[in-house]
XYZ file of C-alpha atoms in Angstrom:
760
model
C -100.998 -4.207 16.860
C -98.800 -1.498 15.132
C -95.033 -1.968 13.878
C -92.493 -0.962 17.341
C -89.527 -1.115 15.396
C -89.028 0.106 11.959
C -85.176 -0.252 10.115
C -82.135 -1.400 12.096
C -81.187 0.115 15.688
C -78.084 -0.038 17.200
C -76.795 0.698 20.497
C -74.343 -0.413 23.303
C -75.524 -2.642 25.645
C -75.582 -1.407 29.134
C -73.778 -3.361 31.897
C -72.587 -6.305 30.024
C -69.002 -7.454 29.555
C -67.057 -7.433 27.390
C -68.409 -4.512 25.508
C -71.531 -5.561 23.322
C -73.389 -3.965 20.892
C -77.077 -4.669 20.417
C -78.818 -4.452 16.811
C -82.755 -4.265 16.534
C -84.467 -5.423 13.348
C -87.813 -5.076 12.618
C -90.016 -7.899 12.405
C -90.123 -10.163 9.426
C -93.988 -10.652 9.693
C -95.424 -7.316 10.133
C -98.293 -5.912 8.081
C -97.211 -2.359 7.175
C -94.601 -3.850 4.484
C -96.989 -6.009 3.393
C -96.668 -9.868 2.027
C -94.938 -9.332 -0.975
C -92.441 -6.460 0.176
C -89.368 -9.197 1.666
C -86.597 -7.022 0.288
C -85.887 -5.308 3.233
C -86.475 -8.278 5.235
C -83.774 -10.236 3.120
C -81.287 -7.482 3.440
C -81.682 -6.927 7.134
C -81.561 -10.779 7.876
C -78.510 -11.039 5.826
C -77.087 -7.681 7.619
C -77.467 -9.207 11.006
C -76.032 -12.745 9.756
C -73.018 -11.036 8.501
C -71.961 -8.682 11.061
C -73.105 -10.437 14.529
C -71.824 -13.054 16.699
C -75.245 -14.317 18.043
C -78.549 -13.333 16.348
C -81.809 -13.752 18.372
C -84.726 -15.142 16.109
C -87.744 -14.656 17.946
C -90.431 -17.701 17.489
C -94.335 -17.605 18.433
C -94.470 -21.357 20.486
C -97.536 -22.163 18.532
C -95.440 -21.647 15.038
C -93.145 -24.918 16.064
C -94.055 -27.730 13.734
C -95.572 -25.574 10.874
C -94.069 -25.610 7.342
C -94.483 -21.536 6.404
C -94.157 -20.297 10.223
C -91.201 -19.772 12.228
C -89.310 -17.403 9.817
C -88.531 -20.926 7.672
C -88.645 -19.404 4.158
C -86.202 -16.706 5.250
C -84.155 -18.896 6.887
C -83.826 -21.387 3.943
C -82.419 -17.575 2.100
C -80.093 -17.211 4.380
C -78.843 -20.715 4.446
C -78.313 -20.500 0.838
C -76.472 -17.013 1.153
C -74.427 -18.482 3.711
C -73.353 -21.275 1.925
C -71.772 -19.396 -1.131
C -69.416 -18.294 1.370
C -66.081 -19.936 0.893
C -64.954 -19.655 4.510
C -67.345 -20.742 6.667
C -68.000 -18.151 9.642
C -69.487 -19.452 13.040
C -72.595 -17.744 14.145
C -74.662 -18.531 17.090
C -78.519 -18.734 16.054
C -80.294 -18.579 19.574
C -83.983 -19.175 18.814
C -86.243 -17.553 21.661
C -89.547 -19.050 21.924
C -92.053 -16.659 22.424
C -95.230 -17.245 25.001
C -94.180 -20.352 25.817
C -97.300 -22.927 26.687
C -97.570 -25.798 29.057
C -95.335 -27.834 26.336
C -92.741 -29.077 28.023
C -89.620 -27.272 26.450
C -87.909 -30.925 26.370
C -89.534 -31.453 23.857
C -90.003 -28.010 22.021
C -86.059 -27.941 21.645
C -85.754 -30.929 19.817
C -88.291 -30.352 17.456
C -87.408 -26.883 16.585
C -83.508 -27.795 16.040
C -85.095 -31.075 13.901
C -87.126 -28.147 11.980
C -83.725 -26.059 11.365
C -81.978 -29.753 10.304
C -84.344 -30.165 7.509
C -84.188 -26.599 6.501
C -79.724 -27.140 6.006
C -80.667 -30.501 4.501
C -82.812 -29.273 1.807
C -80.842 -26.051 0.623
C -79.108 -26.310 -2.517
C -75.441 -26.180 -1.829
C -72.253 -25.187 -3.847
C -69.601 -28.344 -4.259
C -67.693 -27.571 -1.902
C -69.743 -27.790 1.005
C -71.810 -30.553 -0.426
C -71.100 -32.438 2.736
C -70.841 -29.320 5.028
C -72.761 -30.075 8.508
C -74.632 -27.045 9.881
C -72.303 -26.838 13.074
C -69.385 -25.590 10.301
C -71.374 -22.641 9.917
C -74.090 -22.406 12.943
C -74.128 -22.860 16.500
C -77.727 -23.491 17.466
C -78.885 -22.238 20.563
C -82.756 -22.300 22.092
C -84.248 -20.930 24.864
C -88.219 -20.149 26.147
C -89.863 -17.080 27.580
C -93.012 -16.805 29.284
C -95.907 -14.834 28.199
C -95.198 -11.382 29.751
C -99.028 -10.478 29.956
C -99.574 -13.451 32.106
C -96.940 -14.387 33.914
C -94.756 -10.994 34.230
C -92.817 -12.312 37.114
C -91.694 -14.960 35.297
C -90.967 -13.563 32.516
C -88.607 -10.752 33.786
C -86.732 -13.704 35.582
C -86.363 -15.716 32.620
C -84.794 -12.523 30.928
C -82.515 -11.761 33.672
C -81.392 -15.394 33.170
C -80.863 -14.832 29.451
C -79.142 -11.568 29.946
C -76.755 -13.185 32.028
C -75.672 -15.485 29.432
C -74.229 -12.438 27.253
C -71.675 -11.676 30.018
C -68.346 -13.305 28.842
C -70.008 -14.419 25.918
C -66.864 -14.453 24.068
C -65.132 -16.204 26.753
C -64.879 -20.161 25.833
C -68.039 -22.106 26.218
C -69.917 -18.799 25.979
C -72.617 -17.601 23.464
C -69.903 -17.059 20.676
C -67.265 -18.650 22.240
C -66.033 -20.575 19.626
C -67.113 -17.797 16.518
C -64.293 -17.651 13.578
C -63.531 -14.552 11.312
C -64.412 -11.771 13.602
C -64.042 -8.269 12.881
C -62.220 -6.358 15.178
C -64.141 -3.382 17.185
C -61.775 -1.085 15.185
C -62.656 -2.098 11.793
C -66.581 -2.401 12.652
C -67.633 0.682 11.747
C -66.058 0.342 8.128
C -67.185 -3.343 7.992
C -70.936 -2.575 8.598
C -70.518 0.825 6.317
C -69.261 -1.157 3.288
C -71.705 -5.020 3.891
C -74.823 -2.457 3.756
C -73.603 -0.949 0.634
C -73.118 -4.183 -0.980
C -76.793 -5.817 0.190
C -78.688 -2.039 -0.941
C -77.160 -2.791 -4.202
C -79.064 -6.020 -4.708
C -75.831 -7.731 -4.391
C -75.268 -11.276 -2.657
C -73.320 -11.023 0.204
C -69.671 -12.011 -0.309
C -68.346 -12.012 2.734
C -64.967 -13.405 2.042
C -64.291 -10.278 -0.433
C -65.714 -7.689 2.418
C -63.520 -9.054 5.048
C -60.529 -9.089 2.910
C -60.929 -5.293 2.089
C -61.640 -4.407 5.608
C -58.562 -5.977 6.757
C -56.797 -4.722 4.522
C -57.763 -1.218 5.185
C -57.433 -1.685 9.244
C -53.932 -3.752 8.811
C -52.138 -1.420 6.640
C -53.443 1.492 8.992
C -52.044 -0.670 12.038
C -48.614 -1.552 9.997
C -48.273 1.822 8.797
C -48.404 3.437 12.072
C -46.132 0.584 13.891
C -43.315 1.691 11.434
C -43.809 5.306 12.333
C -43.153 4.748 15.385
C -40.364 2.254 15.382
C -38.330 5.145 13.054
C -38.615 7.721 15.588
C -38.192 5.206 18.082
C -35.551 6.693 20.190
C -33.590 3.334 21.124
C -33.214 3.086 17.263
C -31.933 6.388 16.601
C -29.197 6.071 19.379
C -28.286 2.693 17.957
C -28.121 4.301 14.246
C -25.977 7.194 15.642
C -23.681 4.771 17.606
C -23.135 2.758 14.480
C -21.609 5.444 12.656
C -19.080 5.501 14.850
C -17.827 1.823 15.372
C -18.949 -1.572 15.574
C -21.369 -1.963 18.607
C -21.644 -5.658 20.459
C -24.974 -7.639 20.057
C -26.419 -5.162 17.293
C -27.979 -8.431 15.956
C -29.780 -9.272 19.222
C -30.996 -5.641 20.239
C -32.649 -4.810 16.674
C -34.131 -8.249 16.647
C -35.815 -7.555 20.164
C -36.839 -4.006 18.574
C -38.437 -5.468 15.527
C -40.004 -8.099 17.928
C -41.767 -5.561 19.866
C -43.344 -3.883 17.139
C -44.396 -6.883 15.473
C -45.835 -7.927 18.459
C -47.532 -4.571 18.719
C -49.094 -5.251 15.180
C -50.204 -8.956 16.038
C -51.896 -8.241 18.835
C -54.045 -5.435 17.407
C -54.641 -7.001 13.807
C -55.426 -10.404 15.440
C -59.096 -10.521 14.639
C -58.401 -9.252 10.848
C -58.605 -12.128 7.789
C -55.515 -14.291 8.341
C -54.023 -14.028 5.106
C -54.186 -10.313 5.201
C -52.968 -9.741 8.264
C -50.082 -12.024 7.308
C -49.195 -10.170 4.199
C -49.329 -6.908 5.487
C -47.116 -8.367 8.599
C -44.791 -9.341 5.743
C -45.160 -5.782 4.767
C -44.345 -4.341 7.617
C -41.401 -6.485 8.401
C -39.712 -6.038 5.117
C -39.941 -2.226 5.522
C -38.705 -2.154 9.002
C -35.477 -4.546 7.597
C -35.184 -2.283 5.186
C -35.081 0.595 7.864
C -32.339 -1.183 9.827
C -30.431 -2.493 6.534
C -28.331 0.295 6.283
C -27.079 0.351 10.038
C -26.540 -3.665 9.259
C -24.078 -2.577 6.414
C -22.307 0.185 7.859
C -21.509 -2.311 10.728
C -20.375 -4.773 8.348
C -18.193 -2.291 6.850
C -16.949 -1.873 9.991
C -16.021 -5.501 10.424
C -14.420 -5.552 7.232
C -12.301 -2.532 7.730
C -11.213 -4.011 11.679
C -10.174 -7.071 10.018
C -8.660 -5.779 6.868
C -6.429 -3.417 9.694
C -6.359 -6.707 12.191
C -4.599 -8.545 9.155
C -2.003 -5.666 8.769
C -0.920 -5.977 12.322
C -0.913 -9.839 12.968
C 0.898 -10.441 9.815
C 3.219 -7.310 10.745
C 3.801 -9.216 14.476
C 4.045 -12.548 12.749
C 7.054 -11.457 10.346
C 8.370 -9.718 13.419
C 8.766 -12.843 15.426
C 10.838 -14.636 12.279
C 7.565 -16.596 11.337
C 7.712 -17.480 7.347
C 5.768 -14.754 5.445
C 2.868 -17.311 3.268
C 2.493 -19.413 6.689
C 1.977 -16.024 8.607
C -0.409 -14.864 5.446
C -2.715 -18.287 5.788
C -2.711 -17.901 9.944
C -3.793 -14.173 9.833
C -6.343 -14.474 6.995
C -8.089 -17.331 8.704
C -8.192 -15.655 11.858
C -9.302 -12.347 10.465
C -12.120 -14.315 8.293
C -13.130 -16.162 11.774
C -13.466 -12.726 13.294
C -15.324 -11.183 10.704
C -17.461 -14.311 10.691
C -18.171 -13.947 14.236
C -19.122 -10.131 13.800
C -21.277 -11.077 11.145
C -23.391 -13.500 13.001
C -23.232 -11.029 15.726
C -25.057 -8.592 13.864
C -27.817 -10.438 12.092
C -31.102 -10.209 12.563
C -33.435 -12.984 13.445
C -36.354 -11.584 10.976
C -33.904 -11.122 8.272
C -31.854 -13.269 5.907
C -29.279 -11.177 4.475
C -26.804 -12.743 2.661
C -23.318 -11.539 3.469
C -21.113 -13.795 1.192
C -20.345 -11.070 -1.577
C -19.406 -8.840 1.378
C -17.121 -11.857 2.751
C -15.806 -12.622 -0.870
C -14.983 -8.877 -0.951
C -12.976 -9.052 2.144
C -11.137 -12.300 1.181
C -10.085 -10.206 -2.106
C -9.001 -7.178 -0.538
C -6.803 -9.376 2.191
C -5.259 -11.182 -0.632
C -4.501 -7.877 -2.484
C -3.013 -6.198 0.557
C -0.853 -9.505 1.371
C 0.350 -9.223 -2.298
C 1.144 -5.576 -1.527
C 3.350 -6.496 1.382
C 4.657 -9.392 -0.347
C 5.726 -7.062 -2.855
C 7.193 -4.698 -0.526
C 9.164 -7.119 1.339
C 10.541 -8.539 -1.962
C 11.291 -5.149 -2.750
C 13.088 -4.439 0.387
C 14.845 -7.643 0.115
C 16.279 -6.877 -3.090
C 17.368 -3.531 -2.593
C 19.116 -4.572 0.583
C 20.852 -7.593 -1.525
C 21.563 -5.237 -4.540
C 23.290 -3.138 -2.212
C 25.368 -5.711 -0.737
C 26.193 -6.750 -4.012
C 27.073 -3.427 -5.039
C 29.380 -2.880 -1.743
C 31.010 -6.077 -2.884
C 31.798 -4.825 -6.654
C 32.476 -1.119 -6.510
C 35.777 -1.022 -4.800
C 37.448 -4.333 -6.207
C 36.038 -3.489 -9.536
C 37.440 0.134 -9.577
C 41.160 -1.211 -8.261
C 41.176 -3.872 -10.510
C 40.481 -1.393 -13.213
C 43.479 1.174 -11.932
C 45.836 -1.654 -11.997
C 45.438 -2.614 -15.766
C 47.270 -5.858 -15.591
C 46.692 -8.273 -18.564
C 44.251 -10.758 -16.478
C 41.734 -7.725 -15.147
C 38.652 -8.802 -17.143
C 39.521 -12.266 -16.030
C 39.334 -11.104 -12.797
C 36.388 -8.511 -12.840
C 34.460 -11.775 -14.202
C 35.995 -14.060 -11.554
C 34.661 -11.434 -9.104
C 31.084 -11.003 -10.459
C 30.650 -14.689 -10.497
C 31.649 -15.263 -7.138
C 29.696 -12.394 -5.719
C 26.598 -12.966 -7.662
C 26.715 -16.606 -6.571
C 26.896 -15.678 -3.085
C 24.361 -12.962 -3.223
C 21.966 -15.407 -4.945
C 22.475 -18.281 -1.897
C 21.589 -15.230 0.500
C 18.350 -14.227 -1.592
C 17.365 -17.925 -2.163
C 17.810 -18.714 1.674
C 15.460 -14.979 2.904
C 13.417 -16.264 0.033
C 12.363 -19.618 1.717
C 9.591 -18.022 3.593
C 7.624 -16.792 0.723
C 7.130 -20.052 -1.155
C 7.750 -18.485 -4.530
C 7.018 -20.785 -7.309
C 10.526 -21.414 -9.317
C 9.728 -19.405 -12.162
C 9.181 -16.342 -10.237
C 12.751 -16.698 -7.930
C 14.233 -17.692 -11.498
C 13.336 -14.054 -12.690
C 14.490 -12.419 -9.377
C 18.074 -14.216 -9.933
C 18.240 -12.679 -13.491
C 17.192 -9.667 -12.222
C 19.891 -9.506 -9.891
C 22.577 -10.827 -12.321
C 21.579 -8.246 -14.522
C 22.077 -5.589 -11.615
C 25.459 -6.951 -10.667
C 26.273 -6.755 -14.434
C 24.840 -3.132 -14.467
C 26.999 -2.503 -11.319
C 30.358 -3.611 -13.379
C 29.547 -1.630 -16.354
C 28.750 1.671 -14.650
C 31.590 1.301 -12.370
C 33.508 1.284 -15.820
C 32.070 4.096 -17.274
C 32.845 6.039 -14.632
C 36.180 5.096 -14.315
C 36.134 5.919 -18.137
C 36.114 9.375 -17.439
C 39.479 9.529 -15.518
C 41.187 7.642 -18.222
C 43.645 10.144 -18.965
C 44.365 11.141 -15.519
C 45.014 7.336 -15.007
C 47.287 7.103 -17.974
C 49.510 10.003 -16.965
C 49.947 8.394 -13.334
C 50.763 5.106 -14.481
C 53.422 6.915 -17.127
C 54.755 8.708 -14.298
C 54.797 5.599 -11.789
C 57.124 3.379 -14.687
C 59.376 6.703 -15.900
C 60.445 7.797 -12.462
C 60.684 4.417 -10.612
C 62.943 1.277 -11.876
C 62.602 -2.226 -11.647
C 62.846 -2.270 -7.955
C 60.122 0.454 -7.443
C 62.456 2.803 -6.091
C 62.773 6.304 -7.326
C 64.744 7.085 -10.329
C 67.775 9.338 -9.963
C 68.793 10.459 -13.086
C 72.733 10.060 -13.367
C 73.249 10.241 -17.388
C 73.730 6.421 -17.367
C 69.799 5.831 -17.963
C 68.554 4.875 -21.624
C 65.574 7.670 -21.395
C 64.021 6.812 -25.203
C 63.680 2.815 -23.454
C 62.252 3.999 -20.383
C 59.757 6.241 -22.178
C 58.853 3.868 -24.551
C 58.201 1.230 -21.600
C 55.871 3.916 -19.190
C 54.182 4.548 -22.650
C 53.273 1.003 -23.477
C 52.226 0.486 -19.658
C 49.792 3.550 -19.918
C 48.479 2.013 -23.800
C 48.092 -1.321 -22.046
C 45.737 0.812 -19.534
C 43.615 2.364 -22.713
C 43.108 -1.107 -24.297
C 41.699 -2.362 -20.761
C 39.612 0.466 -20.516
C 38.419 0.509 -24.104
C 35.698 -1.981 -24.016
C 33.639 -4.130 -21.663
C 35.108 -7.564 -21.529
C 32.537 -9.123 -19.183
C 31.983 -12.236 -21.753
C 34.898 -14.158 -22.677
C 35.453 -13.254 -25.939
C 38.280 -12.536 -28.132
C 38.992 -8.524 -29.680
C 42.153 -7.315 -31.220
C 41.760 -4.057 -29.672
C 45.478 -3.986 -28.043
C 47.474 -5.213 -31.176
C 45.089 -2.158 -33.185
C 46.306 0.315 -30.269
C 49.901 -0.880 -30.483
C 50.280 0.820 -33.645
C 50.180 4.150 -31.345
C 53.378 3.512 -29.845
C 55.392 4.072 -33.639
C 55.545 7.368 -35.365
C 53.286 10.486 -35.103
C 49.598 10.242 -34.338
C 47.361 11.743 -36.940
C 43.667 12.188 -35.989
C 41.403 12.296 -38.534
C 39.278 15.249 -39.258
C 35.579 15.099 -37.765
C 33.758 15.284 -40.934
C 35.375 11.663 -41.431
C 35.339 10.330 -37.814
C 32.902 7.723 -38.571
C 34.517 6.437 -42.129
C 37.119 4.130 -41.674
C 40.392 4.184 -44.324
C 42.099 1.290 -45.294
C 45.120 2.547 -44.019
C 44.150 3.347 -40.048
C 42.286 1.217 -38.114
C 41.654 3.654 -35.481
C 39.669 5.713 -37.960
C 36.688 4.427 -36.724
C 33.789 5.090 -34.288
C 33.485 0.890 -33.474
C 35.517 -1.922 -32.620
C 35.798 -5.136 -34.738
C 33.569 -7.630 -33.130
C 32.196 -5.530 -30.081
C 28.774 -4.226 -29.718
C 28.203 -0.528 -29.163
C 26.702 -1.283 -25.870
C 29.831 -2.462 -24.845
C 31.975 0.130 -25.945
C 33.698 2.600 -23.329
C 36.001 4.220 -25.564
C 35.744 4.336 -29.631
C 38.712 3.943 -31.638
C 38.819 7.646 -32.539
C 38.508 8.795 -29.163
C 41.574 6.455 -28.366
C 43.495 8.339 -30.949
C 42.653 11.558 -29.382
C 43.212 10.456 -25.586
C 46.623 9.069 -26.704
C 47.422 12.282 -28.464
C 46.986 14.414 -25.414
C 48.355 12.279 -23.775
C 51.715 12.469 -25.446
C 51.433 16.380 -25.422
C 51.108 16.428 -21.309
C 53.637 13.506 -20.726
C 56.498 15.023 -22.799
C 57.392 18.097 -19.812
C 58.250 14.744 -17.491
C 60.717 13.629 -20.517
C 62.153 16.993 -20.931
C 62.550 17.386 -17.118
C 64.377 13.911 -17.124
C 66.616 15.158 -19.928
C 67.550 18.280 -18.071
C 68.263 16.444 -14.964
C 70.896 14.133 -16.991
C 72.295 17.441 -18.416
C 72.544 19.196 -15.221
C 74.146 16.150 -13.567
C 76.821 16.123 -16.396
C 77.574 19.728 -15.489
C 77.903 19.331 -12.281
C 80.251 16.466 -12.284
C 82.756 18.609 -14.681
C 83.203 21.794 -13.110
C 87.097 21.707 -13.144
C 88.680 23.336 -15.975
C 90.182 21.216 -18.852
C 93.233 18.842 -18.841
C 95.136 21.597 -20.972
C 94.269 24.629 -18.989
C 96.038 22.354 -16.004
C 98.941 21.718 -17.575
C 99.195 25.394 -18.104
C 98.380 26.405 -14.894
C 101.118 23.795 -13.856
C 103.961 25.053 -16.646
C 103.541 28.528 -16.078
C 102.842 28.596 -12.059
C 106.391 26.127 -11.692
C 108.367 29.099 -10.531
C 105.862 30.384 -8.020
C 105.481 26.403 -6.519
C 109.183 26.848 -6.331
C 108.930 29.787 -3.751
C 106.649 28.084 -1.970
C 108.819 25.505 -1.489
C 111.683 27.387 -0.290
C 109.582 29.587 1.771
C 107.262 27.120 4.158
C 105.441 30.994 5.485
C 103.889 31.049 2.298
C 102.827 27.278 2.538
C 101.256 28.137 6.463
C 99.613 31.171 4.686
C 98.336 29.088 1.672
C 97.314 26.125 4.507
C 95.296 28.990 6.383
C 93.299 30.490 3.314
C 93.044 26.869 2.121
C 91.013 26.026 5.171
C 89.154 29.160 5.200
C 88.387 28.630 1.694
C 87.153 25.014 2.609
C 84.809 26.561 5.321
C 82.808 29.167 3.233
C 82.484 26.150 0.856
C 81.187 24.112 3.185
C 78.850 26.986 4.588
C 77.933 28.510 1.591
C 77.103 24.752 0.293
C 78.740 25.649 -3.433
C 78.026 22.616 -5.304
C 74.441 22.739 -4.902
C 74.199 26.201 -6.267
C 76.731 25.342 -9.436
C 74.434 22.439 -10.373
C 71.675 24.678 -11.735
C 74.638 26.429 -13.967
C 77.456 28.887 -13.554
C 75.590 31.758 -13.810
C 72.898 30.553 -11.514
C 75.615 29.521 -9.261
C 77.689 32.778 -9.607
C 74.529 35.083 -8.935
C 73.560 33.031 -5.780
C 77.255 33.188 -4.253
C 77.720 37.008 -4.748
C 74.326 37.337 -2.461
C 75.908 35.059 0.294
C 79.576 35.813 0.263
C 79.671 38.868 2.674
C 77.008 37.319 5.049
C 78.900 34.262 5.375
C 82.444 35.770 5.816
C 80.771 37.981 8.456
C 79.714 34.699 10.224
C 82.831 33.083 9.995
C 84.508 35.998 12.007
C 82.411 36.393 14.116
C 82.454 32.684 15.389
C 86.256 33.006 15.006
C 86.369 35.918 17.702
C 83.875 34.287 19.929
C 85.803 31.096 20.152
C 89.163 33.503 20.400
C 87.658 34.831 23.845
C 86.805 31.770 25.216
C 82.778 31.927 25.255
C 81.328 30.342 21.916
C 77.658 31.391 21.648
C 75.713 27.847 21.720
C 73.633 27.690 18.727
C 71.074 25.140 17.144
C 72.199 22.161 15.535
C 71.806 23.614 11.790
C 72.670 20.854 9.059
C 72.715 23.464 6.367
C 73.058 27.046 7.505
C 71.283 29.864 5.772
C 71.103 33.513 5.569
C 67.449 34.841 6.316
C 67.647 37.869 4.437
C 64.547 38.211 2.107
C 66.741 39.378 -0.720
C 68.724 36.188 -0.440
C 65.523 34.154 -0.937
C 64.420 36.474 -3.880
C 67.763 36.393 -5.675
C 67.875 32.320 -5.302
C 64.461 31.691 -6.491
C 65.054 34.242 -9.408
C 68.285 32.702 -10.043
C 66.901 29.065 -10.229
C 64.204 30.574 -12.482
C 66.815 31.928 -14.825
C 68.976 29.019 -14.582
C 65.994 26.456 -15.536
C 65.024 28.839 -18.054
C 68.598 28.555 -19.704
C 68.491 24.808 -19.462
C 65.024 24.164 -21.530
C 66.354 26.826 -24.130
C 69.370 25.020 -24.479
C 66.976 22.027 -24.936
C 64.012 23.111 -26.979
C 65.593 22.421 -30.210
C 65.095 18.436 -29.170
C 61.331 18.367 -28.567
C 58.203 19.637 -30.464
C 56.034 20.764 -27.249
C 57.020 21.805 -23.626
C 54.016 21.680 -21.077
C 54.665 24.636 -18.108
C 52.256 22.064 -15.959
C 53.785 22.326 -12.617
C 53.175 18.883 -11.793
C 55.930 17.469 -14.072
C 58.760 19.349 -11.843
C 61.703 17.442 -11.671
C 61.872 15.217 -8.337
C 65.354 13.909 -9.008
C 66.684 17.778 -9.014
C 65.863 17.806 -5.361
C 67.447 14.754 -4.853
C 70.531 15.334 -5.890
C 70.322 18.777 -4.181
C 70.033 16.498 -0.762
C 72.553 14.071 -1.405
C 75.413 16.686 -2.452
C 74.366 18.757 0.663
C 75.098 15.450 2.960
C 78.296 15.109 0.736
C 79.222 18.984 1.972
C 78.270 17.917 5.640
C 80.529 15.115 5.539
C 83.650 17.251 4.679
């Protein structure tokens, strides 16, 4: 009989479920290859054992029990190779007894099993498999077929029964139901190719290395395919886009389900590959998938952090608005915001990931603390500004009034005011800062700054007042000079001692200058008033600017600093005081001149009658005319009428007031008003004579309305003033034309004369 099968043939079994691939190997005892050519025999046997789940071994019934028959040498070789496999692979060995004889099958099966067990027991085993039973590597099954030539029908029935055993062979209880280390169908072609290459290279079959190689290639392909599908998945892309706009509720659960779906697909496709490789590639796929979604998770945490920080600001403002203490509000709001952040992170955490958000949480804590510190500084600044403004309002006007008064105890009053207002403000600030829970050192520093600010307010107000010191001194001089001890306006009647009054007014102004010379917020004695008192006596000599800073032994004011007074507390230097006093005296001389002029005018107005010798001469020389009047009463009547007319003209023209400014000025004023006054009197007499007096409005001092009279009157007043000033100019060294120092006493005197004239 010739060889019917040469090499290895592979085909898909028809009509068998599940899909079953059948390999047909050439016989191991063919004469074509000869006795010594067992290489291919071993190679094909190893190949079949490596790739198959079920190996059918044909045996002739009469070879059972023979030592060198029934493929025993080949089985021994195969068993030795399998023993070197580190992980046992359960393969079903189905021995098919051909041309079964009359010997019962129940006798043949145990005998064949015993032969196989003996072969297993006699082969050399590695140490790790020294006590490993045959059942760990092989599942031995035995069946028998009758002779095809003698019992064809029975043979076909037995073959049909054997074929039925291959249906659902991988199910539990089937021929290959307990197999292990199976190569999936998708990797069968690659696995078979690599196994045959190893066998052809005359190497022993290293099944574990081969399975790892196949599993690595296929699992990596499956993992890459799942990763690409995940990266392009519509659900994932929508989540990735939505997370950029804001936080998503349930993000962790959604991503977890998405990853689990793709990982489950990987598990189902790679379930039959090497477990270690499969798990390794699964971890790689899981890691890559987590790296893909990690930016979305970080973005989500960023949104949570931003929202928590913003919520902290909002809640803190609301708590402060309700009147809650700042420190308590910060702790409460921080705790609630951190709880919200932790809850959000828990909701965003993916089940497959062990991402740590502690650093992000710590950063949020630092941001909240920084924001709380910023808000605290803002609130403290607002409080400090509020109390500084309150302190400034409480000090500015009182300090200004005290400085203007220039009293003896001005600076003592300012110190008491500063102490009182500062203490009240500090107490108010202490109450306002209770909720901030500041430490004592911080509070003491704020109090120190507030006290320094209060002091600076007083110093600034003092320096502002220094700019008006000359005006203040002139006002003080005018007040003392023009008012008596009862604060009534002074009338210059000629009895006043202008020299004494001038000295008192200058002393009051000098007191104001000494008060404003330096800042006296510290209780410190100084001799500034004593030094400045030298300015009241004698002329004022001003040092040259070149030697202004060089003091001289004879003049204590020839210096730029006060003795025992720091420069920062100096408002007016000694040299500046000297200049101010000189300017003050020059600008107040006009007031003194006006007072002297008023006294002189008063004396002249009370001495307008002729001298006594002139009166005696008139009486003696006019004795005859007087006797004539006594002898003729008609003349006396005429004189009486003339007297009444003259008196009326006197009252009407207010001659006394006009002559107060001098004789020449009075004559000029009378010459312009005499004729209009006479005409006015005659008109009134005529109206009364007809019995129709014209009603006139009450007029205390009737005046002509002629414009020329006004001009002449002003001109005459100016002329009289000029003449009076010229007459007295030899008594003074300087006269200022400042209109501010006009003589109000003259106007008062003029009003008094008008009242007297009206009474007459």
